[in-house]
């Protein structure tokens, strides 16, 4: 009988359970019987040998359930070569536990860092299959990750709610959307929510351009402005700094986050009533939307097919609407950024949306 290990790693998202269900159902149908071992709290579970033997019932009724039934944790790739606080060598411990359970494959649901570790384990000789998770949609090699669309929905709903109150009170609102390194959620939700200004980490902004956008709206008789800013958006001045200095400047900022900094600048310039809204982790919470359930189920089925074919060392991806797989090594260590000349940015600019550039 096949023995499969499974874990969810890194920040959670809405369709982790839906994806695990897809894998489990696929395996059950392809193999008849299969033993699934769920490692608890991400790679931690594999390191310490904390797992539970899953029953088919564990995967029933979880298609629409957010979070992860296995728990998750962050364990940065760069820390993998360092022992745990209690002195356990992480990689050897993971290999040992994999072998102890006599696993045929380890399925890793994770984003960029987690898939880098998955690739490392694959290089060390374990049979590994990766599944592309993250609300940020920044995993290189796939057009879309599961969790992204649900997060865009939550962020868009937040903009919708802010929109009405901003209009009533004639206010400028700065809404901060998740994404430290990439701005996919901000770009999609900003357009979907009708934002007037969208600021992304990939497109450093000039605050004067933001003022110009506000002025334009005021001249048009519009009484409010919605600014969507990604967590990692930076000004042109900061972008020019060498990486180390840039990090220091950001760390030393007197504002809790970029949205507050931008709001303070606008308040100072216009002596007006600017407000900040930060949906934060709500963007990772709640049920997966229909699209995420659809792709997660397909991703899960593909993972099961790969296991059946003993085609390991692969990351399941979506390419041009087709679910397929690429070598883990091809994606490892690369991020999928929003290109400055992305078609959606061009179209948004045609609509009059300001990107601060
Ligand atoms: O999972 C990715 C992400 O949601 C980022 O967009 C966000 O900046 C970060 O996680 C928040 O992480 P944490 O849950 O550790 O606060």
Coordinates of C-alpha atoms and ligand atoms in Angstrom, one line a residue:
X1 CA 0.0 0.0 0.0
X2 CA 1.3 3.5 -0.9
X3 CA 2.3 5.7 2.1
X4 CA 2.1 9.4 1.4
X5 CA 3.1 12.3 3.7
X6 CA 1.5 15.7 3.5
X7 CA 2.2 19.0 5.0
X8 CA 1.0 22.7 4.7
X9 CA 3.8 25.2 5.2
X10 CA 4.1 29.0 5.5
X11 CA 1.3 31.5 5.7
X12 CA -2.1 29.9 5.4
X13 CA -4.7 30.7 2.8
X14 CA -8.2 29.8 1.9
X15 CA -7.8 26.7 -0.2
X16 CA -5.3 24.5 1.6
X17 CA -8.0 22.1 2.8
X18 CA -9.6 22.0 -0.6
X19 CA -6.2 21.1 -2.2
X20 CA -5.5 18.4 0.4
X21 CA -8.9 17.0 -0.2
X22 CA -8.2 16.9 -3.9
X23 CA -5.0 15.0 -3.4
X24 CA -6.6 12.5 -1.0
X25 CA -9.6 11.9 -3.3
X26 CA -7.3 11.5 -6.3
X27 CA -5.1 9.0 -4.5
X28 CA -8.1 7.1 -3.2
X29 CA -9.5 6.8 -6.7
X30 CA -6.2 5.9 -8.4
X31 CA -4.8 3.5 -5.8
X32 CA -7.9 2.2 -4.0
X33 CA -6.3 2.2 -0.6
X34 CA -3.6 4.6 0.5
X35 CA -2.1 5.6 3.9
X36 CA -1.8 9.4 4.3
X37 CA 0.3 10.8 7.1
X38 CA -0.4 14.5 7.9
X39 CA 2.5 16.3 9.4
X40 CA 1.4 19.0 11.9
X41 CA 2.4 22.7 11.7
X42 CA 4.3 22.5 8.5
X43 CA 8.0 21.4 8.3
X44 CA 8.0 21.4 12.1
X45 CA 5.9 18.3 12.1
X46 CA 8.3 16.5 9.7
X47 CA 11.3 17.6 11.8
X48 CA 9.9 16.4 15.1
X49 CA 8.0 13.5 13.7
X50 CA 4.6 15.0 14.8
X51 CA 2.0 13.6 12.5
X52 CA -1.4 12.0 12.4
X53 CA -2.5 9.1 10.3
X54 CA -5.4 10.6 8.3
X55 CA -8.6 8.8 7.7
X56 CA -10.7 9.3 4.6
X57 CA -13.3 11.1 6.8
X58 CA -10.7 13.7 7.7
X59 CA -10.9 14.9 4.1
X60 CA -14.7 15.0 4.0
X61 CA -16.5 18.3 4.3
X62 CA -13.4 20.5 4.1
X63 CA -13.7 21.7 0.5
X64 CA -15.1 25.1 1.6
X65 CA -13.3 25.3 5.0
X66 CA -10.6 27.9 5.2
X67 CA -7.3 27.5 7.1
X68 CA -5.6 24.1 7.3
X69 CA -6.6 21.0 9.2
X70 CA -2.9 20.2 9.7
X71 CA -1.8 23.6 11.0
X72 CA 1.1 25.5 9.5
X73 CA 4.2 27.5 10.5
X74 CA 6.8 29.6 8.9
X75 CA 10.3 28.1 8.7
X76 CA 12.4 30.2 6.4
X77 CA 14.5 28.4 3.9
X78 CA 17.6 30.2 5.0
X79 CA 17.1 28.7 8.5
X80 CA 16.9 25.2 7.2
X81 CA 20.7 24.5 7.5
X82 CA 20.6 25.8 11.1
X83 CA 19.6 23.5 14.0
X84 CA 16.3 24.1 15.9
X85 CA 16.5 25.9 19.3
X86 CA 16.7 22.5 20.9
X87 CA 19.6 21.4 18.7
X88 CA 17.8 19.2 16.1
X89 CA 19.5 19.3 12.7
X90 CA 16.5 20.0 10.5
X91 CA 17.2 18.4 7.1
X92 CA 18.7 15.1 8.6
X93 CA 15.7 15.0 10.9
X94 CA 13.2 15.4 8.1
X95 CA 14.9 12.7 6.0
X96 CA 15.0 10.4 9.0
X97 CA 11.3 10.8 9.7
X98 CA 10.4 10.3 6.0
X99 CA 12.4 7.1 6.0
X100 CA 11.1 5.9 9.4
X101 CA 7.5 6.1 8.1
X102 CA 8.7 4.4 4.9
X103 CA 6.9 7.1 2.8
X104 CA 6.6 6.8 -1.0
X105 CA 6.2 10.5 -1.4
X106 CA 5.9 13.8 0.5
X107 CA 3.3 16.3 -0.7
X108 CA 4.2 19.9 0.2
X109 CA 1.5 22.6 0.0
X110 CA 3.5 25.9 0.2
X111 CA 4.7 29.1 -1.4
X112 CA 8.0 30.2 -2.5
X113 CA 10.2 29.5 0.6
X114 CA 8.4 26.2 1.3
X115 CA 8.9 25.0 -2.3
X116 CA 12.6 25.9 -2.0
X117 CA 12.8 23.5 0.9
X118 CA 10.8 20.9 -1.0
X119 CA 13.3 21.2 -3.8
X120 CA 16.2 20.7 -1.3
X121 CA 14.5 17.6 0.1
X122 CA 14.0 16.3 -3.5
X123 CA 17.7 16.9 -4.2
X124 CA 18.5 14.9 -1.0
X125 CA 16.7 12.0 -2.6
X126 CA 13.2 12.2 -1.2
X127 CA 10.2 11.8 -3.5
X128 CA 8.5 15.2 -3.3
X129 CA 5.5 16.8 -5.1
X130 CA 4.8 20.5 -4.5
X131 CA 1.5 22.3 -4.7
X132 CA 1.4 26.1 -5.4
X133 CA 0.0 27.9 -2.4
X134 CA -0.1 31.6 -1.5
X135 CA -2.5 34.5 -1.5
X136 CA 0.4 36.6 -3.0
X137 CA 0.4 34.8 -6.3
X138 CA 4.2 35.2 -6.5
X139 CA 5.3 31.7 -7.0
X140 CA 7.4 31.5 -10.2
X141 CA 6.3 29.1 -12.8
X142 CA 2.5 29.1 -12.3
X143 CA 0.0 31.5 -13.7
X144 CA -1.9 31.3 -10.5
X145 CA -1.6 30.0 -7.0
X146 CA -4.5 28.7 -4.9
X147 CA -5.6 31.3 -2.3
X148 CA -4.9 34.3 -4.6
X149 CA -8.4 34.7 -6.0
X150 CA -10.1 34.3 -2.6
X151 CA -7.7 37.0 -1.1
X152 CA -8.5 39.3 -4.0
X153 CA -12.2 38.8 -3.2
X154 CA -11.7 39.8 0.4
X155 CA -9.6 42.8 -0.5
X156 CA -12.2 43.9 -3.1
X157 CA -15.0 43.6 -0.6
X158 CA -13.0 45.8 1.8
X159 CA -12.6 48.4 -0.9
X160 CA -16.3 48.2 -1.7
X161 CA -17.1 48.8 2.0
X162 CA -14.7 51.7 2.2
X163 CA -16.0 53.2 -1.0
X164 CA -19.4 54.1 0.4
X165 CA -18.1 55.6 3.6
X166 CA -15.4 57.5 1.8
X167 CA -18.0 59.0 -0.5
X168 CA -20.4 59.9 2.3
X169 CA -17.6 61.7 4.2
X170 CA -15.7 63.2 1.2
X171 CA -12.5 61.5 2.4
X172 CA -9.3 60.2 1.0
X173 CA -8.8 56.6 2.1
X174 CA -5.6 54.6 2.0
X175 CA -6.3 50.9 2.0
X176 CA -3.3 48.7 2.6
X177 CA -3.4 45.3 0.8
X178 CA -1.1 42.3 1.6
X179 CA 2.0 41.8 -0.4
X180 CA 5.5 42.8 0.9
X181 CA 7.4 41.9 -2.3
X182 CA 4.8 41.7 -5.0
X183 CA 1.6 43.6 -5.7
X184 CA -0.7 41.1 -7.4
X185 CA -3.5 41.3 -4.9
X186 CA -3.3 45.1 -4.8
X187 CA -3.4 45.2 -8.6
X188 CA -6.3 42.9 -9.0
X189 CA -8.4 44.2 -6.1
X190 CA -7.5 47.8 -6.8
X191 CA -8.9 47.4 -10.4
X192 CA -11.9 45.3 -9.2
X193 CA -12.7 47.8 -6.4
X194 CA -12.4 50.9 -8.6
X195 CA -9.4 52.4 -6.8
X196 CA -8.2 55.7 -8.1
X197 CA -4.5 55.1 -7.1
X198 CA -2.7 51.8 -7.0
X199 CA 0.8 51.6 -5.5
X200 CA 2.8 48.4 -5.9
X201 CA 6.2 47.3 -4.7
X202 CA 7.3 46.8 -8.3
X203 CA 6.4 50.4 -9.3
X204 CA 8.1 52.9 -7.0
X205 CA 5.8 55.9 -6.4
X206 CA 6.3 59.6 -6.4
X207 CA 4.0 61.1 -3.8
X208 CA 3.5 64.2 -6.0
X209 CA 1.9 62.0 -8.6
X210 CA -0.5 60.8 -5.9
X211 CA -1.3 64.4 -5.1
X212 CA -1.9 65.1 -8.7
X213 CA -4.4 62.2 -8.9
X214 CA -6.3 63.6 -5.9
X215 CA -6.3 67.1 -7.4
X216 CA -7.6 65.8 -10.7
X217 CA -10.5 64.1 -8.9
X218 CA -11.3 67.2 -6.9
X219 CA -11.3 69.3 -10.1
X220 CA -13.7 66.8 -11.6
X221 CA -16.0 67.4 -8.6
X222 CA -15.3 64.0 -7.1
X223 CA -15.4 64.2 -3.3
X224 CA -13.4 61.2 -2.4
X225 CA -10.3 59.2 -3.4
X226 CA -9.5 55.6 -2.9
X227 CA -5.8 54.7 -2.7
X228 CA -4.8 51.0 -2.7
X229 CA -1.3 50.4 -1.5
X230 CA 0.6 47.2 -1.2
X231 CA 2.4 46.5 2.1
X232 CA 5.7 46.7 0.3
X233 CA 5.2 49.7 -1.9
X234 CA 8.1 52.1 -1.8
X235 CA 8.8 55.7 -2.9
X236 CA 11.1 56.4 -5.8
X237 CA 13.6 58.0 -3.3
X238 CA 13.7 54.8 -1.2
X239 CA 13.9 52.6 -4.2
X240 CA 17.1 54.3 -5.3
X241 CA 18.9 53.3 -2.1
X242 CA 21.1 50.3 -2.0
X243 CA 19.2 47.2 -0.6
X244 CA 20.7 47.3 2.9
X245 CA 20.1 51.1 3.4
X246 CA 16.6 50.7 2.0
X247 CA 15.8 48.0 4.5
X248 CA 17.1 50.2 7.3
X249 CA 15.1 53.2 6.2
X250 CA 11.9 51.1 6.1
X251 CA 12.7 49.5 9.5
X252 CA 13.3 52.9 11.1
X253 CA 10.1 54.5 9.7
X254 CA 8.0 56.3 12.4
X255 CA 4.8 54.9 10.8
X256 CA 3.3 51.5 11.6
X257 CA 3.2 50.8 7.8
X258 CA 3.3 52.4 4.4
X259 CA -0.4 53.3 4.3
X260 CA 0.0 55.4 7.4
X261 CA 3.0 57.2 5.9
X262 CA 1.1 58.0 2.8
X263 CA -1.9 59.1 4.8
X264 CA 0.2 61.4 6.9
X265 CA 1.8 63.0 3.8
X266 CA -1.7 63.6 2.3
X267 CA -3.0 65.0 5.5
X268 CA -0.1 67.4 5.7
X269 CA -0.5 68.6 2.2
X270 CA -4.2 69.1 2.2
X271 CA -5.0 69.5 5.9
X272 CA -7.7 67.0 5.2
X273 CA -9.4 64.1 6.8
X274 CA -7.5 61.1 5.6
X275 CA -8.3 57.6 6.9
X276 CA -6.4 54.3 6.7
X277 CA -8.0 50.8 6.4
X278 CA -5.9 47.6 6.7
X279 CA -7.8 44.4 6.0
X280 CA -4.7 42.5 7.1
X281 CA -5.1 38.8 7.7
X282 CA -8.8 38.8 6.8
X283 CA -7.4 38.5 3.3
X284 CA -6.1 35.0 4.2
X285 CA -9.2 34.0 6.1
X286 CA -12.6 32.6 5.4
X287 CA -13.8 30.2 2.8
X288 CA -12.1 29.7 -0.6
X289 CA -14.0 31.2 -3.5
X290 CA -15.4 29.0 -6.3
X291 CA -12.4 29.5 -8.5
X292 CA -9.9 28.5 -5.8
X293 CA -12.0 25.4 -5.1
X294 CA -12.0 24.6 -8.8
X295 CA -8.2 25.0 -9.3
X296 CA -7.3 23.3 -5.9
X297 CA -9.3 20.2 -6.8
X298 CA -7.6 20.1 -10.2
X299 CA -4.1 20.7 -8.6
X300 CA -4.9 17.9 -6.1
X301 CA -5.9 15.5 -8.9
X302 CA -2.7 16.3 -10.8
X303 CA -0.6 15.6 -7.7
X304 CA -2.2 12.2 -7.4
X305 CA -1.6 11.5 -11.0
X306 CA 2.1 12.4 -10.6
X307 CA 2.4 10.1 -7.6
X308 CA 0.8 7.3 -9.6
X309 CA 3.3 7.9 -12.4
X310 CA 6.1 8.1 -9.9
X311 CA 7.0 11.4 -11.5
X312 CA 8.6 13.1 -8.5
X313 CA 10.5 16.3 -7.9
X314 CA 7.7 18.3 -9.5
X315 CA 5.7 21.4 -8.7
X316 CA 2.1 21.3 -9.9
X317 CA 1.3 24.6 -11.8
X318 CA -1.3 26.2 -14.0
X319 CA -0.2 27.3 -17.4
X320 CA -2.6 28.9 -19.9
X321 CA -5.5 27.3 -18.2
X322 CA -3.9 23.9 -18.2
X323 CA -2.8 22.1 -15.0
X324 CA 0.6 20.6 -15.5
X325 CA 3.9 20.2 -13.6
X326 CA 7.4 21.6 -13.8
X327 CA 10.6 20.5 -12.0
X328 CA 10.7 22.0 -8.4
X329 CA 14.2 23.2 -9.3
X330 CA 12.9 25.4 -12.1
X331 CA 10.7 27.4 -9.7
X332 CA 12.9 27.3 -6.6
X333 CA 14.3 30.7 -5.5
X334 CA 12.4 32.8 -8.1
X335 CA 9.6 35.2 -7.5
X336 CA 6.9 36.1 -9.9
X337 CA 6.7 39.9 -9.9
X338 CA 4.2 42.1 -11.5
X339 CA 5.9 43.5 -14.6
X340 CA 5.9 47.2 -14.9
X341 CA 4.4 46.8 -18.4
X342 CA 1.9 44.2 -17.4
X343 CA -1.2 44.4 -19.6
X344 CA -3.4 45.0 -16.6
X345 CA -1.3 48.0 -15.6
X346 CA -1.5 49.5 -19.1
X347 CA -5.3 49.0 -19.2
X348 CA -5.7 50.4 -15.7
X349 CA -3.7 53.5 -16.8
X350 CA -6.1 53.8 -19.8
X351 CA -8.9 53.9 -17.3
X352 CA -7.2 56.8 -15.5
X353 CA -5.8 54.9 -12.5
X354 CA -2.7 56.4 -11.2
X355 CA 0.3 54.1 -10.3
X356 CA 2.4 56.9 -8.8
X357 CA 5.1 56.6 -11.5
Ligands
LIG1 O1 1.3 34.6 3.1 C1 1.8 35.7 2.5 C2 1.5 36.9 3.4 O2 0.1 36.9 3.5 C3 2.0 38.3 2.9 O3 1.2 38.9 1.9 C4 1.9 39.0 4.2 O4 2.8 40.1 4.1 C5 2.4 38.0 5.2 O5 2.0 36.8 4.6 C6 2.0 38.1 6.6 O6 2.6 37.1 7.3 P1 2.3 36.7 8.8 O7 1.1 35.9 8.8 O8 3.5 36.0 9.2 O9 2.0 38.0 9.6

